[in-house]
PDB file of C-alpha atoms in Angstrom:
ATOM      1  CA  MET A  26      29.858  67.633  19.476  1.00  0.00           C
ATOM      2  CA  SER A  27      32.724  65.795  17.768  1.00  0.00           C
ATOM      3  CA  LEU A  28      33.037  62.200  18.996  1.00  0.00           C
ATOM      4  CA  ASP A  29      35.528  59.392  18.482  1.00  0.00           C
ATOM      5  CA  SER A  30      33.723  56.900  16.222  1.00  0.00           C
ATOM      6  CA  ASP A  31      35.458  53.913  17.866  1.00  0.00           C
ATOM      7  CA  LEU A  32      34.175  54.565  21.386  1.00  0.00           C
ATOM      8  CA  TRP A  33      31.474  52.374  22.911  1.00  0.00           C
ATOM      9  CA  TRP A  34      28.716  54.287  24.705  1.00  0.00           C
ATOM     10  CA  ALA A  35      26.241  52.765  27.172  1.00  0.00           C
ATOM     11  CA  VAL A  36      23.179  54.329  25.569  1.00  0.00           C
ATOM     12  CA  ALA A  37      20.525  52.146  27.225  1.00  0.00           C
ATOM     13  CA  ARG A  38      19.858  49.704  30.003  1.00  0.00           C
ATOM     14  CA  SER A  39      18.974  46.197  28.857  1.00  0.00           C
ATOM     15  CA  GLU A  40      15.426  46.600  30.201  1.00  0.00           C
ATOM     16  CA  GLU A  41      14.842  49.649  28.022  1.00  0.00           C
ATOM     17  CA  VAL A  42      15.463  47.814  24.737  1.00  0.00           C
ATOM     18  CA  THR A  43      12.525  45.595  23.762  1.00  0.00           C
ATOM     19  CA  SER A  44      10.910  43.959  20.760  1.00  0.00           C
ATOM     20  CA  GLU A  45       7.676  45.843  21.442  1.00  0.00           C
ATOM     21  CA  LYS A  46       8.639  49.426  20.629  1.00  0.00           C
ATOM     22  CA  PRO A  47      11.732  51.128  19.159  1.00  0.00           C
ATOM     23  CA  LEU A  48      13.809  53.257  21.528  1.00  0.00           C
ATOM     24  CA  SER A  49      15.213  56.625  20.441  1.00  0.00           C
ATOM     25  CA  VAL A  50      18.589  57.684  21.928  1.00  0.00           C
ATOM     26  CA  ASP A  51      21.416  60.038  20.967  1.00  0.00           C
ATOM     27  CA  ILE A  52      25.186  59.907  20.886  1.00  0.00           C
ATOM     28  CA  GLY A  53      26.012  63.578  20.656  1.00  0.00           C
ATOM     29  CA  ASP A  54      24.131  64.899  17.638  1.00  0.00           C
ATOM     30  CA  GLN A  55      23.777  61.409  16.128  1.00  0.00           C
ATOM     31  CA  PRO A  56      20.239  60.012  16.566  1.00  0.00           C
ATOM     32  CA  VAL A  57      20.102  56.238  17.117  1.00  0.00           C
ATOM     33  CA  VAL A  58      17.183  53.803  17.198  1.00  0.00           C
ATOM     34  CA  LEU A  59      17.407  50.628  19.287  1.00  0.00           C
ATOM     35  CA  TRP A  60      15.239  47.527  19.367  1.00  0.00           C
ATOM     36  CA  ARG A  61      15.417  43.738  19.709  1.00  0.00           C
ATOM     37  CA  ASP A  62      14.922  41.493  16.700  1.00  0.00           C
ATOM     38  CA  ASN A  63      12.960  38.242  16.702  1.00  0.00           C
ATOM     39  CA  GLN A  64      15.948  36.455  18.295  1.00  0.00           C
ATOM     40  CA  GLY A  65      16.162  38.941  21.152  1.00  0.00           C
ATOM     41  CA  ILE A  66      19.382  40.526  19.859  1.00  0.00           C
ATOM     42  CA  ALA A  67      19.733  44.275  20.359  1.00  0.00           C
ATOM     43  CA  ARG A  68      20.086  46.213  17.069  1.00  0.00           C
ATOM     44  CA  ALA A  69      21.008  49.831  16.364  1.00  0.00           C
ATOM     45  CA  LEU A  70      20.511  51.953  13.247  1.00  0.00           C
ATOM     46  CA  GLU A  71      20.650  55.649  12.501  1.00  0.00           C
ATOM     47  CA  ASP A  72      17.274  57.018  13.541  1.00  0.00           C
ATOM     48  CA  ARG A  73      16.466  58.329  10.070  1.00  0.00           C
ATOM     49  CA  CYS A  74      14.724  56.484   7.254  1.00  0.00           C
ATOM     50  CA  PRO A  75      16.817  56.893   4.059  1.00  0.00           C
ATOM     51  CA  HIS A  76      13.610  57.436   2.073  1.00  0.00           C
ATOM     52  CA  ARG A  77      12.181  60.651   3.568  1.00  0.00           C
ATOM     53  CA  ARG A  78      14.356  61.030   6.667  1.00  0.00           C
ATOM     54  CA  ALA A  79      11.506  60.254   9.059  1.00  0.00           C
ATOM     55  CA  PRO A  80      12.642  58.916  12.465  1.00  0.00           C
ATOM     56  CA  LEU A  81      12.569  55.113  12.428  1.00  0.00           C
ATOM     57  CA  SER A  82      11.845  55.218  16.168  1.00  0.00           C
ATOM     58  CA  LEU A  83       8.336  56.438  15.269  1.00  0.00           C
ATOM     59  CA  GLY A  84       7.726  53.204  13.377  1.00  0.00           C
ATOM     60  CA  CYS A  85       7.250  49.664  14.639  1.00  0.00           C
ATOM     61  CA  ILE A  86       9.023  46.318  15.015  1.00  0.00           C
ATOM     62  CA  ARG A  87       7.732  43.546  12.780  1.00  0.00           C
ATOM     63  CA  ASP A  88       7.284  39.912  13.806  1.00  0.00           C
ATOM     64  CA  ASN A  89      10.327  38.931  11.735  1.00  0.00           C
ATOM     65  CA  GLY A  90      12.528  41.373  13.675  1.00  0.00           C
ATOM     66  CA  TRP A  91      12.791  44.083  11.011  1.00  0.00           C
ATOM     67  CA  ILE A  92      12.084  47.710  11.868  1.00  0.00           C
ATOM     68  CA  GLN A  93       9.419  49.414   9.763  1.00  0.00           C
ATOM     69  CA  CYS A  94       9.270  53.143   9.107  1.00  0.00           C
ATOM     70  CA  GLY A  95       5.954  54.639  10.155  1.00  0.00           C
ATOM     71  CA  TYR A  96       5.843  57.074   7.219  1.00  0.00           C
ATOM     72  CA  HIS A  97       5.810  54.896   4.086  1.00  0.00           C
ATOM     73  CA  GLY A  98       6.318  51.446   5.599  1.00  0.00           C
ATOM     74  CA  TRP A  99       9.831  50.687   4.350  1.00  0.00           C
ATOM     75  CA  SER A 100      11.363  47.841   6.387  1.00  0.00           C
ATOM     76  CA  TYR A 101      15.028  47.410   7.325  1.00  0.00           C
ATOM     77  CA  ASP A 102      17.162  44.587   8.647  1.00  0.00           C
ATOM     78  CA  GLY A 103      18.810  45.430  11.978  1.00  0.00           C
ATOM     79  CA  GLU A 104      22.098  43.628  11.409  1.00  0.00           C
ATOM     80  CA  SER A 105      23.040  45.315   8.116  1.00  0.00           C
ATOM     81  CA  GLY A 106      20.536  48.166   7.792  1.00  0.00           C
ATOM     82  CA  ARG A 107      19.603  46.917   4.314  1.00  0.00           C
ATOM     83  CA  LEU A 108      16.181  47.720   2.887  1.00  0.00           C
ATOM     84  CA  LYS A 109      14.166  44.485   2.898  1.00  0.00           C
ATOM     85  CA  GLU A 110      10.643  45.383   1.852  1.00  0.00           C
ATOM     86  CA  ILE A 111       8.487  48.177   0.433  1.00  0.00           C
ATOM     87  CA  PRO A 112       4.683  47.887   0.679  1.00  0.00           C
ATOM     88  CA  ASN A 113       2.864  46.948  -2.546  1.00  0.00           C
ATOM     89  CA  MET A 114       6.038  45.609  -4.171  1.00  0.00           C
ATOM     90  CA  LYS A 115       6.714  41.948  -4.892  1.00  0.00           C
ATOM     91  CA  ASP A 116       8.296  39.966  -2.072  1.00  0.00           C
ATOM     92  CA  GLN A 117      11.087  38.772  -4.350  1.00  0.00           C
ATOM     93  CA  GLN A 118      12.020  42.317  -5.336  1.00  0.00           C
ATOM     94  CA  LYS A 119      15.733  42.937  -4.758  1.00  0.00           C
ATOM     95  CA  PHE A 120      16.838  46.408  -3.758  1.00  0.00           C
ATOM     96  CA  PRO A 121      20.219  48.000  -4.581  1.00  0.00           C
ATOM     97  CA  PRO A 122      22.706  48.100  -1.659  1.00  0.00           C
ATOM     98  CA  ILE A 123      22.495  51.895  -1.665  1.00  0.00           C
ATOM     99  CA  TYR A 124      19.046  51.608  -0.101  1.00  0.00           C
ATOM    100  CA  LYS A 125      20.049  51.065   3.505  1.00  0.00           C
ATOM    101  CA  ALA A 126      20.115  52.769   6.889  1.00  0.00           C
ATOM    102  CA  ASN A 127      23.433  53.259   8.658  1.00  0.00           C
ATOM    103  CA  ALA A 128      24.007  50.326  11.021  1.00  0.00           C
ATOM    104  CA  PHE A 129      26.055  50.701  14.224  1.00  0.00           C
ATOM    105  CA  GLY A 130      27.973  48.254  16.379  1.00  0.00           C
ATOM    106  CA  VAL A 131      26.077  46.848  19.377  1.00  0.00           C
ATOM    107  CA  SER A 132      27.350  45.073  22.490  1.00  0.00           C
ATOM    108  CA  GLU A 133      25.274  44.036  25.509  1.00  0.00           C
ATOM    109  CA  GLN A 134      26.915  43.197  28.834  1.00  0.00           C
ATOM    110  CA  GLY A 135      26.330  43.847  32.506  1.00  0.00           C
ATOM    111  CA  GLY A 136      22.806  45.151  31.975  1.00  0.00           C
ATOM    112  CA  PHE A 137      23.864  47.879  29.519  1.00  0.00           C
ATOM    113  CA  VAL A 138      23.447  48.085  25.743  1.00  0.00           C
ATOM    114  CA  ARG A 139      26.488  49.811  24.265  1.00  0.00           C
ATOM    115  CA  VAL A 140      26.643  51.283  20.779  1.00  0.00           C
ATOM    116  CA  CYS A 141      29.647  52.241  18.666  1.00  0.00           C
ATOM    117  CA  LEU A 142      29.219  54.489  15.640  1.00  0.00           C
ATOM    118  CA  ASN A 143      31.802  52.349  13.828  1.00  0.00           C
ATOM    119  CA  PRO A 144      30.012  49.069  12.988  1.00  0.00           C
ATOM    120  CA  LYS A 145      33.352  47.321  12.425  1.00  0.00           C
ATOM    121  CA  ALA A 146      34.825  48.249  15.817  1.00  0.00           C
ATOM    122  CA  GLU A 147      35.619  45.297  18.043  1.00  0.00           C
ATOM    123  CA  ALA A 148      33.497  45.180  21.169  1.00  0.00           C
ATOM    124  CA  PRO A 149      35.512  45.273  24.426  1.00  0.00           C
ATOM    125  CA  LEU A 150      35.751  42.120  26.498  1.00  0.00           C
ATOM    126  CA  ARG A 151      34.025  42.720  29.823  1.00  0.00           C
ATOM    127  CA  ALA A 152      32.887  40.676  32.798  1.00  0.00           C
ATOM    128  CA  ASP A 153      30.532  43.135  34.465  1.00  0.00           C
ATOM    129  CA  PRO A 154      27.861  41.950  36.914  1.00  0.00           C
ATOM    130  CA  LYS A 155      24.307  43.070  36.278  1.00  0.00           C
ATOM    131  CA  TYR A 156      23.497  45.244  39.279  1.00  0.00           C
ATOM    132  CA  THR A 157      19.921  45.125  40.569  1.00  0.00           C
ATOM    133  CA  TYR A 158      19.091  48.800  41.153  1.00  0.00           C
ATOM    134  CA  CYS A 159      18.988  50.966  38.048  1.00  0.00           C
ATOM    135  CA  GLY A 160      17.663  54.119  36.503  1.00  0.00           C
ATOM    136  CA  THR A 161      17.815  56.584  33.608  1.00  0.00           C
ATOM    137  CA  VAL A 162      17.795  60.376  33.779  1.00  0.00           C
ATOM    138  CA  ASN A 163      18.439  63.226  31.366  1.00  0.00           C
ATOM    139  CA  VAL A 164      20.562  65.866  33.059  1.00  0.00           C
ATOM    140  CA  SER A 165      20.293  69.486  31.934  1.00  0.00           C
ATOM    141  CA  CYS A 166      24.011  70.088  31.421  1.00  0.00           C
ATOM    142  CA  SER A 167      26.665  69.111  28.899  1.00  0.00           C
ATOM    143  CA  HIS A 168      28.723  65.926  29.133  1.00  0.00           C
ATOM    144  CA  GLN A 169      31.880  67.785  30.230  1.00  0.00           C
ATOM    145  CA  GLU A 170      29.961  69.923  32.729  1.00  0.00           C
ATOM    146  CA  TYR A 171      28.499  66.752  34.192  1.00  0.00           C
ATOM    147  CA  LEU A 172      31.957  65.179  34.628  1.00  0.00           C
ATOM    148  CA  ASN A 173      33.344  68.407  36.129  1.00  0.00           C
ATOM    149  CA  ALA A 174      30.524  68.412  38.673  1.00  0.00           C
ATOM    150  CA  LEU A 175      31.212  64.766  39.522  1.00  0.00           C
ATOM    151  CA  TYR A 176      34.860  65.637  40.199  1.00  0.00           C
ATOM    152  CA  ASP A 177      34.318  68.912  42.088  1.00  0.00           C
ATOM    153  CA  ASP A 178      31.173  68.124  44.126  1.00  0.00           C
ATOM    154  CA  PRO A 179      29.233  64.864  43.603  1.00  0.00           C
ATOM    155  CA  ASN A 180      26.398  66.280  45.749  1.00  0.00           C
ATOM    156  CA  LEU A 181      25.399  68.344  42.687  1.00  0.00           C
ATOM    157  CA  ILE A 182      24.500  65.344  40.556  1.00  0.00           C
ATOM    158  CA  ILE A 183      24.177  62.161  42.641  1.00  0.00           C
ATOM    159  CA  SER A 184      22.786  61.149  46.014  1.00  0.00           C
ATOM    160  CA  ILE A 185      23.478  58.064  48.120  1.00  0.00           C
ATOM    161  CA  ARG A 186      20.870  57.720  50.845  1.00  0.00           C
ATOM    162  CA  GLY A 187      22.309  58.588  54.268  1.00  0.00           C
ATOM    163  CA  VAL A 188      25.667  59.762  52.874  1.00  0.00           C
ATOM    164  CA  HIS A 189      27.171  63.249  52.444  1.00  0.00           C
ATOM    165  CA  PHE A 190      30.131  63.819  50.112  1.00  0.00           C
ATOM    166  CA  SER A 191      32.675  66.179  51.675  1.00  0.00           C
ATOM    167  CA  SER A 192      34.978  68.667  49.944  1.00  0.00           C
ATOM    168  CA  TYR A 193      38.062  66.776  51.099  1.00  0.00           C
ATOM    169  CA  LEU A 194      39.952  64.127  49.154  1.00  0.00           C
ATOM    170  CA  MET A 195      41.391  60.899  50.487  1.00  0.00           C
ATOM    171  CA  SER A 196      43.558  60.640  47.365  1.00  0.00           C
ATOM    172  CA  GLU A 197      44.190  63.068  44.518  1.00  0.00           C
ATOM    173  CA  LEU A 198      42.945  62.376  41.022  1.00  0.00           C
ATOM    174  CA  HIS A 199      45.491  60.209  39.243  1.00  0.00           C
ATOM    175  CA  GLU A 200      45.855  57.830  36.322  1.00  0.00           C
ATOM    176  CA  GLU A 201      45.623  54.125  37.040  1.00  0.00           C
ATOM    177  CA  GLY A 202      45.294  51.492  34.322  1.00  0.00           C
ATOM    178  CA  GLY A 203      44.071  54.029  31.771  1.00  0.00           C
ATOM    179  CA  LEU A 204      41.363  55.365  34.098  1.00  0.00           C
ATOM    180  CA  LEU A 205      41.031  58.543  36.161  1.00  0.00           C
ATOM    181  CA  VAL A 206      40.950  57.411  39.797  1.00  0.00           C
ATOM    182  CA  MET A 207      40.073  59.452  42.883  1.00  0.00           C
ATOM    183  CA  GLU A 208      38.911  58.840  46.458  1.00  0.00           C
ATOM    184  CA  ARG A 209      36.776  61.369  48.350  1.00  0.00           C
ATOM    185  CA  ASN A 210      36.080  61.552  52.091  1.00  0.00           C
ATOM    186  CA  CYS A 211      32.416  61.190  53.058  1.00  0.00           C
ATOM    187  CA  GLN A 212      30.279  61.357  56.199  1.00  0.00           C
ATOM    188  CA  TRP A 213      27.006  59.900  57.306  1.00  0.00           C
ATOM    189  CA  HIS A 214      24.156  62.376  57.211  1.00  0.00           C
ATOM    190  CA  PRO A 215      23.375  63.578  60.763  1.00  0.00           C
ATOM    191  CA  LEU A 216      20.553  61.645  62.320  1.00  0.00           C
ATOM    192  CA  HIS A 217      19.515  64.515  64.568  1.00  0.00           C
ATOM    193  CA  TRP A 218      19.168  68.299  64.424  1.00  0.00           C
ATOM    194  CA  PRO A 219      21.043  70.491  65.065  1.00  0.00           C
ATOM    195  CA  SER A 220      24.090  68.556  63.935  1.00  0.00           C
ATOM    196  CA  HIS A 221      27.512  68.919  65.506  1.00  0.00           C
ATOM    197  CA  PHE A 222      30.606  69.483  63.418  1.00  0.00           C
ATOM    198  CA  VAL A 223      32.882  66.460  63.326  1.00  0.00           C
ATOM    199  CA  ALA A 224      36.238  66.127  61.627  1.00  0.00           C
ATOM    200  CA  GLU A 225      36.058  62.353  61.199  1.00  0.00           C
ATOM    201  CA  PHE A 226      35.301  60.856  57.817  1.00  0.00           C
ATOM    202  CA  PRO A 227      34.158  57.263  58.309  1.00  0.00           C
ATOM    203  CA  LEU A 228      33.339  56.757  54.615  1.00  0.00           C
ATOM    204  CA  THR A 229      35.152  57.187  51.315  1.00  0.00           C
ATOM    205  CA  LEU A 230      33.878  57.206  47.741  1.00  0.00           C
ATOM    206  CA  LEU A 231      36.258  55.650  45.221  1.00  0.00           C
ATOM    207  CA  THR A 232      35.631  56.573  41.568  1.00  0.00           C
ATOM    208  CA  ARG A 233      37.228  55.152  38.420  1.00  0.00           C
ATOM    209  CA  THR A 234      36.387  57.088  35.266  1.00  0.00           C
ATOM    210  CA  HIS A 235      37.082  56.460  31.582  1.00  0.00           C
ATOM    211  CA  PRO A 236      38.762  59.659  30.315  1.00  0.00           C
ATOM    212  CA  LEU A 237      36.699  59.853  27.112  1.00  0.00           C
ATOM    213  CA  THR A 238      33.264  58.363  27.740  1.00  0.00           C
ATOM    214  CA  GLY A 239      33.104  59.363  31.402  1.00  0.00           C
ATOM    215  CA  GLU A 240      31.730  55.941  32.345  1.00  0.00           C
ATOM    216  CA  THR A 241      32.427  55.702  36.072  1.00  0.00           C
ATOM    217  CA  GLN A 242      32.521  52.951  38.658  1.00  0.00           C
ATOM    218  CA  LEU A 243      31.688  54.128  42.182  1.00  0.00           C
ATOM    219  CA  THR A 244      32.544  52.202  45.344  1.00  0.00           C
ATOM    220  CA  LEU A 245      31.434  53.397  48.792  1.00  0.00           C
ATOM    221  CA  ARG A 246      33.659  52.052  51.598  1.00  0.00           C
ATOM    222  CA  ASP A 247      33.643  52.353  55.383  1.00  0.00           C
ATOM    223  CA  GLU A 248      36.632  52.880  57.691  1.00  0.00           C
ATOM    224  CA  GLN A 249      37.431  49.142  57.591  1.00  0.00           C
ATOM    225  CA  PHE A 250      37.391  49.335  53.763  1.00  0.00           C
ATOM    226  CA  ASN A 251      34.277  47.190  53.596  1.00  0.00           C
ATOM    227  CA  GLU A 252      32.558  47.875  50.276  1.00  0.00           C
ATOM    228  CA  LEU A 253      29.058  49.075  51.123  1.00  0.00           C
ATOM    229  CA  LEU A 254      27.832  49.959  47.635  1.00  0.00           C
ATOM    230  CA  HIS A 255      28.903  49.476  44.023  1.00  0.00           C
ATOM    231  CA  ALA A 256      27.542  51.477  41.097  1.00  0.00           C
ATOM    232  CA  VAL A 257      28.240  52.263  37.468  1.00  0.00           C
ATOM    233  CA  LEU A 258      27.293  55.646  35.975  1.00  0.00           C
ATOM    234  CA  SER A 259      27.215  55.860  32.179  1.00  0.00           C
ATOM    235  CA  PRO A 260      26.836  59.461  30.961  1.00  0.00           C
ATOM    236  CA  VAL A 261      26.303  59.917  27.216  1.00  0.00           C
ATOM    237  CA  PRO A 262      26.303  63.307  25.454  1.00  0.00           C
ATOM    238  CA  SER A 263      22.920  63.877  23.842  1.00  0.00           C
ATOM    239  CA  ALA A 264      21.298  66.430  21.573  1.00  0.00           C
ATOM    240  CA  ARG A 265      20.662  70.024  22.694  1.00  0.00           C
ATOM    241  CA  GLY A 266      23.386  70.002  25.348  1.00  0.00           C
ATOM    242  CA  VAL A 267      21.737  67.341  27.506  1.00  0.00           C
ATOM    243  CA  THR A 268      23.548  64.394  29.106  1.00  0.00           C
ATOM    244  CA  ALA A 269      21.692  61.080  29.346  1.00  0.00           C
ATOM    245  CA  VAL A 270      22.828  59.077  32.376  1.00  0.00           C
ATOM    246  CA  ARG A 271      22.108  55.384  32.799  1.00  0.00           C
ATOM    247  CA  TRP A 272      23.166  53.778  36.056  1.00  0.00           C
ATOM    248  CA  ARG A 273      23.120  50.491  37.882  1.00  0.00           C
ATOM    249  CA  ALA A 274      23.907  49.881  41.570  1.00  0.00           C
ATOM    250  CA  GLU A 275      24.180  47.061  44.097  1.00  0.00           C
ATOM    251  CA  LEU A 276      24.550  47.056  47.862  1.00  0.00           C
ATOM    252  CA  GLY A 277      27.639  45.342  49.264  1.00  0.00           C
ATOM    253  CA  VAL A 278      28.513  44.460  52.837  1.00  0.00           C
ATOM    254  CA  ARG A 279      25.771  45.265  55.344  1.00  0.00           C
ATOM    255  CA  HIS A 280      26.815  48.133  57.620  1.00  0.00           C
ATOM    256  CA  PRO A 281      25.628  47.682  61.226  1.00  0.00           C
ATOM    257  CA  GLY A 282      23.289  49.944  63.100  1.00  0.00           C
ATOM    258  CA  LEU A 283      20.768  52.579  62.092  1.00  0.00           C
ATOM    259  CA  ARG A 284      23.054  54.172  59.503  1.00  0.00           C
ATOM    260  CA  GLY A 285      23.448  50.864  57.715  1.00  0.00           C
ATOM    261  CA  ALA A 286      19.685  50.407  57.740  1.00  0.00           C
ATOM    262  CA  VAL A 287      19.173  53.877  56.204  1.00  0.00           C
ATOM    263  CA  LEU A 288      21.572  53.055  53.375  1.00  0.00           C
ATOM    264  CA  ARG A 289      19.790  49.842  52.461  1.00  0.00           C
ATOM    265  CA  GLY A 290      16.458  49.617  50.701  1.00  0.00           C
ATOM    266  CA  ILE A 291      15.023  50.492  47.315  1.00  0.00           C
ATOM    267  CA  ASN A 292      17.386  52.433  45.060  1.00  0.00           C
ATOM    268  CA  PRO A 293      20.038  53.651  47.530  1.00  0.00           C
ATOM    269  CA  LEU A 294      21.571  55.681  44.688  1.00  0.00           C
ATOM    270  CA  SER A 295      19.838  58.527  42.874  1.00  0.00           C
ATOM    271  CA  VAL A 296      21.074  60.537  39.894  1.00  0.00           C
ATOM    272  CA  LEU A 297      19.615  64.035  39.936  1.00  0.00           C
ATOM    273  CA  SER A 298      17.820  65.065  36.740  1.00  0.00           C
ATOM    274  CA  SER A 299      18.534  68.759  37.251  1.00  0.00           C
ATOM    275  CA  VAL A 300      21.542  70.593  38.612  1.00  0.00           C
ATOM    276  CA  ASP A 301      21.019  73.384  41.152  1.00  0.00           C
ATOM    277  CA  GLY A 302      22.305  76.396  39.209  1.00  0.00           C
ATOM    278  CA  THR A 303      23.032  78.443  42.327  1.00  0.00           C
ATOM    279  CA  LYS A 304      25.128  75.696  43.911  1.00  0.00           C
ATOM    280  CA  LEU A 305      26.861  75.003  40.611  1.00  0.00           C
ATOM    281  CA  ARG A 306      27.824  78.661  40.169  1.00  0.00           C
ATOM    282  CA  VAL A 307      29.463  78.923  43.590  1.00  0.00           C
ATOM    283  CA  THR A 308      31.242  75.561  43.306  1.00  0.00           C
ATOM    284  CA  LYS A 309      34.871  76.350  42.645  1.00  0.00           C
ATOM    285  CA  PRO A 310      36.642  74.266  39.991  1.00  0.00           C
ATOM    286  CA  THR A 311      39.125  72.147  41.921  1.00  0.00           C
ATOM    287  CA  VAL A 312      39.641  68.544  40.862  1.00  0.00           C
ATOM    288  CA  SER A 313      38.248  69.232  37.381  1.00  0.00           C
ATOM    289  CA  LEU A 314      41.117  71.640  36.609  1.00  0.00           C
ATOM    290  CA  HIS A 315      43.698  68.974  37.333  1.00  0.00           C
ATOM    291  CA  GLY A 316      41.492  66.383  35.645  1.00  0.00           C
ATOM    292  CA  GLU A 317      41.564  68.150  32.294  1.00  0.00           C
ATOM    293  CA  ASP A 318      45.365  68.377  32.356  1.00  0.00           C
ATOM    294  CA  LEU A 319      45.699  64.761  33.414  1.00  0.00           C
ATOM    295  CA  ARG A 320      43.224  63.623  30.772  1.00  0.00           C
ATOM    296  CA  ASN A 321      45.101  65.470  28.022  1.00  0.00           C
ATOM    297  CA  ALA A 322      48.419  63.993  29.179  1.00  0.00           C
ATOM    298  CA  MET A 323      46.904  60.501  29.066  1.00  0.00           C
ATOM    299  CA  LEU A 324      45.535  61.012  25.566  1.00  0.00           C
ATOM    300  CA  GLU A 325      48.837  62.400  24.285  1.00  0.00           C
ATOM    301  CA  GLY A 326      50.762  59.522  25.802  1.00  0.00           C
ATOM    302  CA  SER A 327      48.810  56.648  24.267  1.00  0.00           C
ATOM    303  CA  PRO A 328      45.470  55.990  22.559  1.00  0.00           C
ATOM    304  CA  VAL A 329      42.620  55.301  24.978  1.00  0.00           C
ATOM    305  CA  THR A 330      40.223  52.529  23.951  1.00  0.00           C
ATOM    306  CA  ASN A 331      37.275  50.834  25.555  1.00  0.00           C
ATOM    307  CA  ASP A 332      39.563  47.970  26.552  1.00  0.00           C
ATOM    308  CA  GLN A 333      40.286  50.334  29.458  1.00  0.00           C
ATOM    309  CA  THR A 334      36.589  50.836  30.162  1.00  0.00           C
ATOM    310  CA  VAL A 335      35.482  50.418  33.763  1.00  0.00           C
ATOM    311  CA  ALA A 336      35.365  46.829  34.957  1.00  0.00           C
ATOM    312  CA  ALA A 337      33.111  46.459  37.943  1.00  0.00           C
TER     313      ALA A 337
END
């Protein structure tokens, strides 16, 4: 998958990146290793040792913050990717600059660690809150298929406890501030069986999506426009046609009654790790058709950068 090298991808939650064990992630077909150095700063290198191409994520993190390959023990600095030490060689040995792993840009904000394949790219200025509820799943569909499902029927890929996403839109998909914005009518799940058909839609789901990365802010609102839930979904294209989705969520205003109680609790939002193939096949492309045209028009009109990334 061809990717813009200047885009910033939320490849991990802050909790996933530690100084205890390297973390292996992908941005498309590019393998990346993440860890924290001895100052607690998140670092990212290409997940291949330049010596014998072994994955650095199979190695370890040294006390001085360097990452050490598990094959022959070569150690690399996280900031520059430079080779720092080879076992059985003198400590003062200097290595040519050619001996280095590719280093990537890293930015950590709002509980996400973002990586840019261009180490010189300027990190976007953000003021995101760090939402309490979080999770990571690997979804068995491509990045574009995931976004199409989010547009056409969110029930295929996400679940908010006590809420059903309808097929009807409150507002059509449109461009707003460099993002793809849409509002969908929703209903509370019936609390009894059999359920009666009702035409009222007391809830709406507002989504704001970056046209390239697909990073999406979700806001669930009631009929008084009280914000009941906030969430950020960060889908990243991964190897073998899989999409890795990291998400964070936070409950907003407390909704009264039993329905409000059902919504609240541990992890009100779930991202499904597998897509129901039967439901996906019969889901007609609706919003996604317009979304592709709108996205192309936005990209032709002006460059899209992460300065337009979702601000929660």
